[in-house]
Amino acid sequence: MRALTALVLMAGPAVALDLGQCDRVTHVSHGGEDMHRDLGEGRVMWRDWWSQEGTATDFVIEDCGPGEALRFRTAEENMGDRPPFDRTDEALKIVDRHGRGARVFATLRRMAEDLDGVARQVRVELSGEESCACAAAYGELRGEKSRFDLTD
């Protein structure tokens, strides 16, 4: 038993994340992640924001097991030649409707189809890196993805 305790102490303390720790500035003073939520059944959601000379609001819904993520922009202003828009409320109603249904039908691709025409830059991507929200809520689903490190 002492050998096991010594081994655990040598490995260093386990640092468990919570979703609140994932709220952070990712680009000095003008970009970050916040509003992290556990959607249940291995899925998480957060908002990516940008605010420097223009503003943008993107959301990410990630299925932590496979690392598949739905990304979509709900608002922007002064981010290019397009006129400003804010369809955040409408887009989040679509996400909420899917969240109330059976997960087998609420796939990320189906959500993407419903968001098309409401949100912009709607896409489903696969990542080989664990996100902060997945590390906090579903670390056991990391699989072969590279481990998230809050200090990076």
Tab-separated table of C-alpha atoms in Angstrom:
chain	number	residue	atom	x	y	z
A	1	MET	CA	0.000	0.000	0.000
A	2	ARG	CA	2.842	2.410	0.809
A	3	ALA	CA	4.396	1.786	-2.600
A	4	LEU	CA	1.104	2.696	-4.303
A	5	THR	CA	0.761	5.876	-2.215
A	6	ALA	CA	4.352	6.861	-3.025
A	7	LEU	CA	3.738	6.267	-6.730
A	8	VAL	CA	0.626	8.479	-6.692
A	9	LEU	CA	2.473	11.262	-4.844
A	10	MET	CA	5.406	11.100	-7.288
A	11	ALA	CA	3.052	11.407	-10.242
A	12	GLY	CA	1.849	14.740	-8.854
A	13	PRO	CA	-1.594	15.860	-7.814
A	14	ALA	CA	-4.504	15.253	-10.125
A	15	VAL	CA	-5.923	18.582	-11.203
A	16	ALA	CA	-9.610	18.312	-11.901
A	17	LEU	CA	-11.062	21.052	-14.041
A	18	ASP	CA	-14.530	22.440	-13.720
A	19	LEU	CA	-16.378	24.217	-16.506
A	20	GLY	CA	-15.906	27.605	-14.814
A	21	GLN	CA	-12.147	27.322	-15.312
A	22	CYS	CA	-12.698	27.100	-19.068
A	23	ASP	CA	-13.941	30.709	-19.230
A	24	ARG	CA	-10.824	32.523	-20.345
A	25	VAL	CA	-9.240	35.085	-22.623
A	26	THR	CA	-7.518	33.291	-25.484
A	27	HIS	CA	-6.272	36.350	-27.434
A	28	VAL	CA	-4.955	39.151	-25.234
A	29	SER	CA	-7.956	41.321	-24.294
A	30	HIS	CA	-9.908	40.738	-27.504
A	31	GLY	CA	-10.898	37.089	-27.775
A	32	GLY	CA	-11.935	34.269	-25.549
A	33	GLU	CA	-14.219	31.441	-24.532
A	34	ASP	CA	-17.070	31.549	-22.036
A	35	MET	CA	-20.589	30.274	-21.312
A	36	HIS	CA	-19.412	26.638	-21.058
A	37	ARG	CA	-22.268	24.174	-20.529
A	38	ASP	CA	-22.561	20.439	-20.112
A	39	LEU	CA	-25.307	19.348	-22.509
A	40	GLY	CA	-25.301	15.781	-21.202
A	41	GLU	CA	-24.525	12.479	-22.859
A	42	GLY	CA	-20.934	13.454	-23.678
A	43	ARG	CA	-21.645	16.855	-25.249
A	44	VAL	CA	-20.562	20.324	-24.231
A	45	MET	CA	-21.119	23.816	-25.592
A	46	TRP	CA	-19.364	27.174	-25.289
A	47	ARG	CA	-19.167	30.598	-26.862
A	48	ASP	CA	-16.094	31.947	-28.670
A	49	TRP	CA	-16.057	35.742	-28.722
A	50	TRP	CA	-13.961	38.310	-30.519
A	51	SER	CA	-13.872	42.070	-29.972
A	52	GLN	CA	-11.212	44.167	-31.639
A	53	GLU	CA	-12.236	46.743	-34.235
A	54	GLY	CA	-15.114	44.349	-34.901
A	55	THR	CA	-17.061	41.810	-32.900
A	56	ALA	CA	-18.030	38.210	-33.521
A	57	THR	CA	-19.914	35.573	-31.569
A	58	ASP	CA	-19.416	31.905	-32.440
A	59	PHE	CA	-20.707	28.837	-30.629
A	60	VAL	CA	-19.220	25.360	-30.470
A	61	ILE	CA	-21.072	22.164	-29.598
A	62	GLU	CA	-18.686	19.256	-29.188
A	63	ASP	CA	-19.314	15.539	-28.910
A	64	CYS	CA	-16.405	14.748	-26.595
A	65	GLY	CA	-15.962	11.072	-27.452
A	66	PRO	CA	-15.182	11.372	-31.154
A	67	GLY	CA	-14.102	15.032	-30.921
A	68	GLU	CA	-16.648	16.073	-33.544
A	69	ALA	CA	-17.622	19.746	-33.164
A	70	LEU	CA	-20.335	21.906	-34.676
A	71	ARG	CA	-19.186	25.529	-35.046
A	72	PHE	CA	-21.398	28.415	-36.091
A	73	ARG	CA	-21.396	32.225	-36.021
A	74	THR	CA	-24.484	33.918	-34.620
A	75	ALA	CA	-23.432	37.570	-34.626
A	76	GLU	CA	-20.836	39.884	-36.107
A	77	GLU	CA	-20.207	43.542	-36.711
A	78	ASN	CA	-17.354	45.203	-38.610
A	79	MET	CA	-15.717	41.879	-39.435
A	80	GLY	CA	-15.581	42.444	-43.167
A	81	ASP	CA	-17.781	43.744	-45.958
A	82	ARG	CA	-20.941	42.020	-44.712
A	83	PRO	CA	-23.626	44.040	-42.939
A	84	PRO	CA	-23.869	43.453	-39.180
A	85	PHE	CA	-26.208	40.753	-37.901
A	86	ASP	CA	-27.243	39.134	-34.639
A	87	ARG	CA	-29.205	35.908	-34.821
A	88	THR	CA	-27.998	34.530	-31.508
A	89	ASP	CA	-31.444	34.092	-29.945
A	90	GLU	CA	-32.835	32.346	-33.020
A	91	ALA	CA	-29.820	30.014	-33.299
A	92	LEU	CA	-29.895	29.085	-29.610
A	93	LYS	CA	-33.602	28.237	-29.895
A	94	ILE	CA	-32.675	25.718	-32.601
A	95	VAL	CA	-29.966	24.247	-30.373
A	96	ASP	CA	-32.404	24.062	-27.450
A	97	ARG	CA	-35.027	22.306	-29.581
A	98	HIS	CA	-32.482	19.664	-30.584
A	99	GLY	CA	-31.373	19.317	-26.965
A	100	ARG	CA	-34.902	18.426	-25.866
A	101	GLY	CA	-35.163	15.636	-28.445
A	102	ALA	CA	-33.687	12.174	-28.514
A	103	ARG	CA	-29.929	12.294	-29.007
A	104	VAL	CA	-30.117	9.682	-31.765
A	105	PHE	CA	-31.971	12.267	-33.884
A	106	ALA	CA	-30.151	15.365	-32.596
A	107	THR	CA	-26.925	14.747	-34.469
A	108	LEU	CA	-24.473	17.575	-35.039
A	109	ARG	CA	-25.071	17.312	-38.780
A	110	ARG	CA	-28.833	17.695	-38.347
A	111	MET	CA	-28.280	20.710	-36.106
A	112	ALA	CA	-25.977	22.151	-38.764
A	113	GLU	CA	-28.685	21.721	-41.401
A	114	ASP	CA	-31.236	23.515	-39.186
A	115	LEU	CA	-28.783	26.312	-38.403
A	116	ASP	CA	-27.916	26.875	-42.071
A	117	GLY	CA	-29.577	30.111	-43.160
A	118	VAL	CA	-29.824	31.353	-39.566
A	119	ALA	CA	-26.191	31.281	-38.473
A	120	ARG	CA	-23.150	31.808	-40.689
A	121	GLN	CA	-19.999	29.755	-41.167
A	122	VAL	CA	-21.818	26.604	-40.037
A	123	ARG	CA	-19.500	23.609	-40.159
A	124	VAL	CA	-18.837	20.277	-38.491
A	125	GLU	CA	-15.177	19.477	-37.837
A	126	LEU	CA	-13.210	16.672	-36.239
A	127	SER	CA	-10.445	17.494	-33.770
A	128	GLY	CA	-7.631	15.378	-32.411
A	129	GLU	CA	-7.259	17.662	-29.392
A	130	GLU	CA	-9.317	17.598	-26.217
A	131	SER	CA	-11.136	20.880	-25.492
A	132	CYS	CA	-11.226	22.440	-22.035
A	133	ALA	CA	-14.967	21.786	-21.689
A	134	CYS	CA	-14.568	18.121	-22.601
A	135	ALA	CA	-11.652	17.772	-20.165
A	136	ALA	CA	-13.784	19.291	-17.396
A	137	ALA	CA	-17.036	17.444	-18.048
A	138	TYR	CA	-16.015	14.239	-19.841
A	139	GLY	CA	-12.288	13.645	-19.386
A	140	GLU	CA	-12.882	9.896	-19.488
A	141	LEU	CA	-13.933	10.257	-23.154
A	142	ARG	CA	-10.540	11.663	-24.275
A	143	GLY	CA	-9.495	8.483	-26.059
A	144	GLU	CA	-6.550	9.096	-28.414
A	145	LYS	CA	-6.960	12.900	-28.485
A	146	SER	CA	-4.161	14.997	-27.036
A	147	ARG	CA	-4.881	15.978	-23.431
A	148	PHE	CA	-6.075	19.540	-22.739
A	149	ASP	CA	-3.687	21.551	-20.568
A	150	LEU	CA	-5.027	24.707	-18.899
A	151	THR	CA	-1.501	26.155	-18.720
A	152	ASP	CA	-1.043	26.233	-22.506
